[in-house]
mmCIF file of C-alpha atoms in Angstrom:
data_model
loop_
_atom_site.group_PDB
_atom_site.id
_atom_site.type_symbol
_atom_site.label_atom_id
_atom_site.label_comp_id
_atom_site.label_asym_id
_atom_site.label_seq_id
_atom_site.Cartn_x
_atom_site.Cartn_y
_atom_site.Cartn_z
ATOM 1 C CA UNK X 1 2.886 188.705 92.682
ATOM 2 C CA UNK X 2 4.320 191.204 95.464
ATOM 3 C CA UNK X 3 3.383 192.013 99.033
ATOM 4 C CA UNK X 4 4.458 195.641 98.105
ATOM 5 C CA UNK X 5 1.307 198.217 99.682
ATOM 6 C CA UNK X 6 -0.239 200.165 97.132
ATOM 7 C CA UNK X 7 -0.095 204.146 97.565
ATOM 8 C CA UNK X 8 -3.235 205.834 97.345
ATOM 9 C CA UNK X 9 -2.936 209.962 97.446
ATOM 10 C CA UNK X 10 -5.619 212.897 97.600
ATOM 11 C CA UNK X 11 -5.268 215.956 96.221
ATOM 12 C CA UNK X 12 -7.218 219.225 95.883
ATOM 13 C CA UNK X 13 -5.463 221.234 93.189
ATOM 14 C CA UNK X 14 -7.625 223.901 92.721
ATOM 15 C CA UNK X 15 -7.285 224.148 89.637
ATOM 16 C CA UNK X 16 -4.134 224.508 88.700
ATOM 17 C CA UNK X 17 -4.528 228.342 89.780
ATOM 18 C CA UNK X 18 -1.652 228.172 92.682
ATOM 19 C CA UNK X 19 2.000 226.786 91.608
ATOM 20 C CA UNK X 20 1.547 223.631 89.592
ATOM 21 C CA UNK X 21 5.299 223.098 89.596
ATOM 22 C CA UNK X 22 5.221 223.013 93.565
ATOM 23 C CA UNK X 23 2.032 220.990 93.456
ATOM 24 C CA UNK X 24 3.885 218.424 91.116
ATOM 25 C CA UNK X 25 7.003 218.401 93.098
ATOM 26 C CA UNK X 26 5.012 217.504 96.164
ATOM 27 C CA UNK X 27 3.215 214.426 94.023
ATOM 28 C CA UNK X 28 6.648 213.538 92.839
ATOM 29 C CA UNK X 29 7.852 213.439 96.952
ATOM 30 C CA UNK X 30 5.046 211.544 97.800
ATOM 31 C CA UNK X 31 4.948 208.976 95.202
ATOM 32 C CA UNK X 32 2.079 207.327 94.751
ATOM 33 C CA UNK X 33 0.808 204.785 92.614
ATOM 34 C CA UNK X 34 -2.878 206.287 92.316
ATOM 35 C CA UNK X 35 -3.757 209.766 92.783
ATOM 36 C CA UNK X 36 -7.416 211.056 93.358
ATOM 37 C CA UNK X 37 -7.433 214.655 92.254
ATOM 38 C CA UNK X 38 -10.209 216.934 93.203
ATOM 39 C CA UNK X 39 -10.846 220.824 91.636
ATOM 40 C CA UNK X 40 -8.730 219.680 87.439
ATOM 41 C CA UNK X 41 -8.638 221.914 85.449
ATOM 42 C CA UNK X 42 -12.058 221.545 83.622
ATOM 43 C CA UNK X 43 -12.375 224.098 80.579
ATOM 44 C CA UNK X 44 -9.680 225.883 78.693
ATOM 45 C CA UNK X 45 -7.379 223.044 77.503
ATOM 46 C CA UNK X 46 -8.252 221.433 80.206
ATOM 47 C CA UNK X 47 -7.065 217.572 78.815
ATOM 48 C CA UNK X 48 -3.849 218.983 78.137
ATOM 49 C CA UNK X 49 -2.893 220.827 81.418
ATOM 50 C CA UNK X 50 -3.962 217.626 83.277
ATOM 51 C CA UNK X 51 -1.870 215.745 80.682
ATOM 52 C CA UNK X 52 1.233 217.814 81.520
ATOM 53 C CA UNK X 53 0.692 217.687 85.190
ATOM 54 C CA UNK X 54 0.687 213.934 85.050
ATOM 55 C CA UNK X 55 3.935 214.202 83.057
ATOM 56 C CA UNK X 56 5.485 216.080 85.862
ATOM 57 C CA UNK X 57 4.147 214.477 88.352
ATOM 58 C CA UNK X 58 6.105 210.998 86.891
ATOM 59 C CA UNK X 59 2.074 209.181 86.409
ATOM 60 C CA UNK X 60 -0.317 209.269 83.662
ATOM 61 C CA UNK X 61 -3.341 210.851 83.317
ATOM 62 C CA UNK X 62 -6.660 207.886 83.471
ATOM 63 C CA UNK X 63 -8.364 210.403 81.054
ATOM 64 C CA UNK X 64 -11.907 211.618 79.983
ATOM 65 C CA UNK X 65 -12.789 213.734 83.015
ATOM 66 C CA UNK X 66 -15.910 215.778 81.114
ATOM 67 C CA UNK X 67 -19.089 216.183 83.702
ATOM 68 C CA UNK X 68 -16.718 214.573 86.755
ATOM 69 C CA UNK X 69 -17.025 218.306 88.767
ATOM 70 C CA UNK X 70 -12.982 218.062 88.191
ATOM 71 C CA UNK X 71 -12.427 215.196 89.772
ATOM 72 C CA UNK X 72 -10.167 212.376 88.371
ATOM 73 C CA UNK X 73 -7.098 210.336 88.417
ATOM 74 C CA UNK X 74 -3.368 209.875 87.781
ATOM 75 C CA UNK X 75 -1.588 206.310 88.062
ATOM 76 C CA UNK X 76 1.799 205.455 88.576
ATOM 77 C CA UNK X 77 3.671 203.227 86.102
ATOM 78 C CA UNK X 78 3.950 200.482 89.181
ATOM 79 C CA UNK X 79 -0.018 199.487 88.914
ATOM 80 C CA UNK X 80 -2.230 198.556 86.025
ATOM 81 C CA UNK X 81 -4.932 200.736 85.198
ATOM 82 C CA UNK X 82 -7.999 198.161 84.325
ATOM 83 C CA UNK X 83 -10.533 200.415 83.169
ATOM 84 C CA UNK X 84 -12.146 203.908 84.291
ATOM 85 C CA UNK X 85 -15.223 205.938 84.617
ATOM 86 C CA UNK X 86 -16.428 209.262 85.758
ATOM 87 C CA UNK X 87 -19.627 210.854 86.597
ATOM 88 C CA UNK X 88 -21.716 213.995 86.968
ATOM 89 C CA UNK X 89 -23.625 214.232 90.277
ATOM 90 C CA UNK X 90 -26.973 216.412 90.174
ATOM 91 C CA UNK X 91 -26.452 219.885 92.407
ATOM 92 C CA UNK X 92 -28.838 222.728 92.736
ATOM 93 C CA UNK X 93 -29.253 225.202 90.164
ATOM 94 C CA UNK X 94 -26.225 228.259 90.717
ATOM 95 C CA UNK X 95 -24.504 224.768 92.930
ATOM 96 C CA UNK X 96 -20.605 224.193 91.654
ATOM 97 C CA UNK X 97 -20.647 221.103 89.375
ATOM 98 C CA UNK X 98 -19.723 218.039 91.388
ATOM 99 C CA UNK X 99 -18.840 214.228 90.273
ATOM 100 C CA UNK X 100 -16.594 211.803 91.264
ATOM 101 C CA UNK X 101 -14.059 209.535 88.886
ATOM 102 C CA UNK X 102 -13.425 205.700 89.651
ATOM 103 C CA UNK X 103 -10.784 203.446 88.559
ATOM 104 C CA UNK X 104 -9.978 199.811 88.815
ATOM 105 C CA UNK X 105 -6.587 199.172 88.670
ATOM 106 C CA UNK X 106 -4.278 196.108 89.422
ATOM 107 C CA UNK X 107 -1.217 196.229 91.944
ATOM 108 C CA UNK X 108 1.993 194.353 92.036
ATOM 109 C CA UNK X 109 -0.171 192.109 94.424
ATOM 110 C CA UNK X 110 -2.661 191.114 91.238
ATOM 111 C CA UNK X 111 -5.418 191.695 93.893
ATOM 112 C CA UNK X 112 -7.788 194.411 91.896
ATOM 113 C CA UNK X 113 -8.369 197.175 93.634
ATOM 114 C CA UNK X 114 -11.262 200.223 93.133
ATOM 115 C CA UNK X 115 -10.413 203.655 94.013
ATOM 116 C CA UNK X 116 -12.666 206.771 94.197
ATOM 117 C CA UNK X 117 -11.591 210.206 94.001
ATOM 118 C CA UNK X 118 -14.673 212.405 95.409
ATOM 119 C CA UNK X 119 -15.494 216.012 95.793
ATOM 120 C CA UNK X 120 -18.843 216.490 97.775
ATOM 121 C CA UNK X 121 -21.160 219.373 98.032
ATOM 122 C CA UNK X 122 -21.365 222.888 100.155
ATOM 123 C CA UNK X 123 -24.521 221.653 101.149
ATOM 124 C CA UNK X 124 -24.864 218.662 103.665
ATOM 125 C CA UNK X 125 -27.913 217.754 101.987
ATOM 126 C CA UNK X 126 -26.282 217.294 98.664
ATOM 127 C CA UNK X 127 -23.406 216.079 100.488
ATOM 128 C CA UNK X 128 -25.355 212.844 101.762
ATOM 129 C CA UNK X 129 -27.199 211.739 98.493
ATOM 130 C CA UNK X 130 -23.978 212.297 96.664
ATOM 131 C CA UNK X 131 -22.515 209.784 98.972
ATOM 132 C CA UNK X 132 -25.257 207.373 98.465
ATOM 133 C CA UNK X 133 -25.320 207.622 94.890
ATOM 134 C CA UNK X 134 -21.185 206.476 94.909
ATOM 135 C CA UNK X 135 -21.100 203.656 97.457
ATOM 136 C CA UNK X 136 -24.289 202.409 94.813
ATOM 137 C CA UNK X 137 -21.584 202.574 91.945
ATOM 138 C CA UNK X 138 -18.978 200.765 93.867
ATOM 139 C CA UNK X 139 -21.267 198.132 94.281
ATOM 140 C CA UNK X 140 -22.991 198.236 91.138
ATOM 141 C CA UNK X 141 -22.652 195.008 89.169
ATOM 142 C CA UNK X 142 -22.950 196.858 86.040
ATOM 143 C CA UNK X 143 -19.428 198.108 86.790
ATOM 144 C CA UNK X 144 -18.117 194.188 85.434
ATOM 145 C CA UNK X 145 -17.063 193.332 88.681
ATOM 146 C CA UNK X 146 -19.353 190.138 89.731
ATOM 147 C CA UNK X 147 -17.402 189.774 93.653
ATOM 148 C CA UNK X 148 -17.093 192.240 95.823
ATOM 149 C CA UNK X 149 -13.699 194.196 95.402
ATOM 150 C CA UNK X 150 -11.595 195.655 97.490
ATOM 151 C CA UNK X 151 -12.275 199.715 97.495
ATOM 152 C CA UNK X 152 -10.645 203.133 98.479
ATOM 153 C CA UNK X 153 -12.530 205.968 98.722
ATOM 154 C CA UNK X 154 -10.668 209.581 98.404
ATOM 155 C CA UNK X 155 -11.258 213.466 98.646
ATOM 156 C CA UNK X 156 -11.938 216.392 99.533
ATOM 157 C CA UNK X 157 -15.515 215.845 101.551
ATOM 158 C CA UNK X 158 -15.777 219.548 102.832
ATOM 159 C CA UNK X 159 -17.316 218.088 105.735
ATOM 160 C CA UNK X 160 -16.269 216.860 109.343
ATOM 161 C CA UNK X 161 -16.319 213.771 111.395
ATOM 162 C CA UNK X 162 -19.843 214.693 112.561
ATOM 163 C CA UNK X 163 -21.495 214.879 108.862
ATOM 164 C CA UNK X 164 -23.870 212.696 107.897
ATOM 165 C CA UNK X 165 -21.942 212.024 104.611
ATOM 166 C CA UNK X 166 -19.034 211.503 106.484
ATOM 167 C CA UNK X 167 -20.425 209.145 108.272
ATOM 168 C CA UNK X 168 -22.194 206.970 105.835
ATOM 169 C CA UNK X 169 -19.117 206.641 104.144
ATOM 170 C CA UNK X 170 -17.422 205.520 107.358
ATOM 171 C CA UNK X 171 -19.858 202.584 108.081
ATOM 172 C CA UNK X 172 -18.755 201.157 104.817
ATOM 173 C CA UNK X 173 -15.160 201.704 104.441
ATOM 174 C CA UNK X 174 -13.240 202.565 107.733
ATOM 175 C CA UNK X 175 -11.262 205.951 107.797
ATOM 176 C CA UNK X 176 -7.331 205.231 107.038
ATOM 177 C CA UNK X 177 -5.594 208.079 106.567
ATOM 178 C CA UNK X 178 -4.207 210.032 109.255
ATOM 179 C CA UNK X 179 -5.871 212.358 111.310
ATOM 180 C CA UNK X 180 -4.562 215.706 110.670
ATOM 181 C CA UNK X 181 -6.065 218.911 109.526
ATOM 182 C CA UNK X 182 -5.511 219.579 105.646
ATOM 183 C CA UNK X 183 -7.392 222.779 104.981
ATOM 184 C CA UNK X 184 -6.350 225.365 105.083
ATOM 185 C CA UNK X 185 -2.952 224.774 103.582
ATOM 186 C CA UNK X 186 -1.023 227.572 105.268
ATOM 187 C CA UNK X 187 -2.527 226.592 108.715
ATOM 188 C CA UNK X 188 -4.584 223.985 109.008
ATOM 189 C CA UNK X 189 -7.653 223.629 111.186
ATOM 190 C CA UNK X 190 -10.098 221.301 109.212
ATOM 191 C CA UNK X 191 -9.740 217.558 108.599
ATOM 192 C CA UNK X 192 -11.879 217.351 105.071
ATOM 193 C CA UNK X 193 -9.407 215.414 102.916
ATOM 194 C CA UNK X 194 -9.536 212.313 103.465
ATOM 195 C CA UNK X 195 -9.034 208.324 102.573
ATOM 196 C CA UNK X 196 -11.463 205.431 103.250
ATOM 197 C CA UNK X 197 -11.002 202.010 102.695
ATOM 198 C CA UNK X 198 -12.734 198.798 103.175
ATOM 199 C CA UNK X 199 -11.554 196.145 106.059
ATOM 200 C CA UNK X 200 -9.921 193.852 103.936
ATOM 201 C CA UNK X 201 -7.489 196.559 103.449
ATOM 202 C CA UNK X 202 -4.276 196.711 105.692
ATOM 203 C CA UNK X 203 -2.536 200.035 106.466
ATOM 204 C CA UNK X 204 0.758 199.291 106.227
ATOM 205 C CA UNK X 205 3.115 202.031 108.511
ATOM 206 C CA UNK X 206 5.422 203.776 106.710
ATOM 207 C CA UNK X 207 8.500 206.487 107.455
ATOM 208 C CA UNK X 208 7.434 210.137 107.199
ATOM 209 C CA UNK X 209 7.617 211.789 103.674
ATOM 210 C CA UNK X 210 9.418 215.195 104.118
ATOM 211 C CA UNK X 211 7.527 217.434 102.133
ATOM 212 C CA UNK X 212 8.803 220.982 101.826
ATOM 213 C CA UNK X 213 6.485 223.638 103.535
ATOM 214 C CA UNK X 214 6.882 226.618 101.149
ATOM 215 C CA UNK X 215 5.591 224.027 98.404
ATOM 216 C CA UNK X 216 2.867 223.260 100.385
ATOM 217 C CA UNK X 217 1.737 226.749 100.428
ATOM 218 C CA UNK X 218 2.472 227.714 96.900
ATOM 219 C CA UNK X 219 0.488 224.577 95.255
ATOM 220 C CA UNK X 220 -2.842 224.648 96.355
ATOM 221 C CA UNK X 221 -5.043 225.944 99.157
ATOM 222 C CA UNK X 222 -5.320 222.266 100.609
ATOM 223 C CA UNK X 223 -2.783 220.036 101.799
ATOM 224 C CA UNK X 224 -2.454 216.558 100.302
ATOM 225 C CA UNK X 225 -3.399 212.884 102.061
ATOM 226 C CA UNK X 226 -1.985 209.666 101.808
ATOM 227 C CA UNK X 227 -2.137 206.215 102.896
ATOM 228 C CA UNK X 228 0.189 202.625 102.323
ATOM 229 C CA UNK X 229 -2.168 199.811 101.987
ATOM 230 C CA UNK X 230 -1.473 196.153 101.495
ATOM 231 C CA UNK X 231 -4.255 194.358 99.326
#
């Protein structure tokens, strides 16, 4: 058993199509011990290029992303990964595929702990029912988990304070990670990536990771998100 908090990161990628090398240094600075990834690679060897990333990045790859929208995990050697699931979300016709990816994994604490990486919608309609449709499966007792767990919700939600997805996830699971802008990585303006987690979670303050800028800008077109919490 340890008191040690658990690092949960968010990180739009896209794709892989920027520098991976500078996106994997930047996971490597960070550190986490579970990383939410939004915007995989999902088509040409798509497994392996998330494989490889993981490998740079120091983690390993939770696997099996097909139909997640590209959203999925890596874990750090320092937690136990449990089990994990991903799943399609219905979008219009013409609509980018969407899902979202879930893992239980246990910390040094030997508290389990769910975390879901999430990638909503262009469309605030979408947006919403996509957010229904995942607090359901966090809750869902077909997930094996017969008491309530503690949770961590994490993405990209292309949406502001003001949405209505926002803030349905918000009445569940208070907002935890800082409040800075992420997006646009060069200069930021928008707050859209983001980390909930339930009150039974405690953000735990931590010293300032000193990420360098020109990887920042080279890696992906969004900036990455982080929180410490103790379970």
């Amino acid at each position: 058993m340890s008191d040690r908090p658990v690092r949960v990161a968010s990180y739009n990628v896209r794709g892989f199509r920027d520098d991976r090398t500078a996106a994997a240094r930047i996971v490597r600075t960070i550190d986490p011990d579970v990383l939410c990834l939004q915007e995989a690679p999902r088509w040409l060897r798509a497994a392996s290029r998330i494989r490889r990333f993981a490998a740079e990045c120091g983690m390993r790859w939770v696997g099996g992303h097909r139909g997640s929208g590209g959203t999925t995990m890596l874990v750090s050697g320092r937690v136990v990964l449990d089990r994990s699931w991903h799943q399609r979300l219905p979008v219009a016709v013409l609509q980018p595929p969407r899902g979202y990816a879930i893992a239980r994994v246990i910390p040094p604490s030997g508290t389990p702990l769910l975390v879901a990486s999430v990638h909503l919608s262009l469309h605030a309609g979408e947006r919403h029912a996509h957010s229904l449709r995942i607090l359901r499966a966090l809750v869902d007792p077909e997930s094996g988990d017969p008491e309530p767990v503690r949770t961590v919700v994490a993405g990209d939600l292309n949406e502001f304070e003001s949405g209505l997805a926002w803030r349905l996830l918000a009445s569940r699971l208070p907002l935890v990670s800082p409040r800075v802008p992420t997006f646009p990585a060069r200069r930021p303006r928008a707050m859209i990536d983001v980390v909930f987690a339930t009150p039974d979670l405690r953000v735990v303050p931590t010293d300032p990771v000193p990420l360098d800028e020109d990887d920042i800008v080279a890696a992906s077109d969004h900036r990455p998100v982080w929180v410490d919490l103790l379970a």
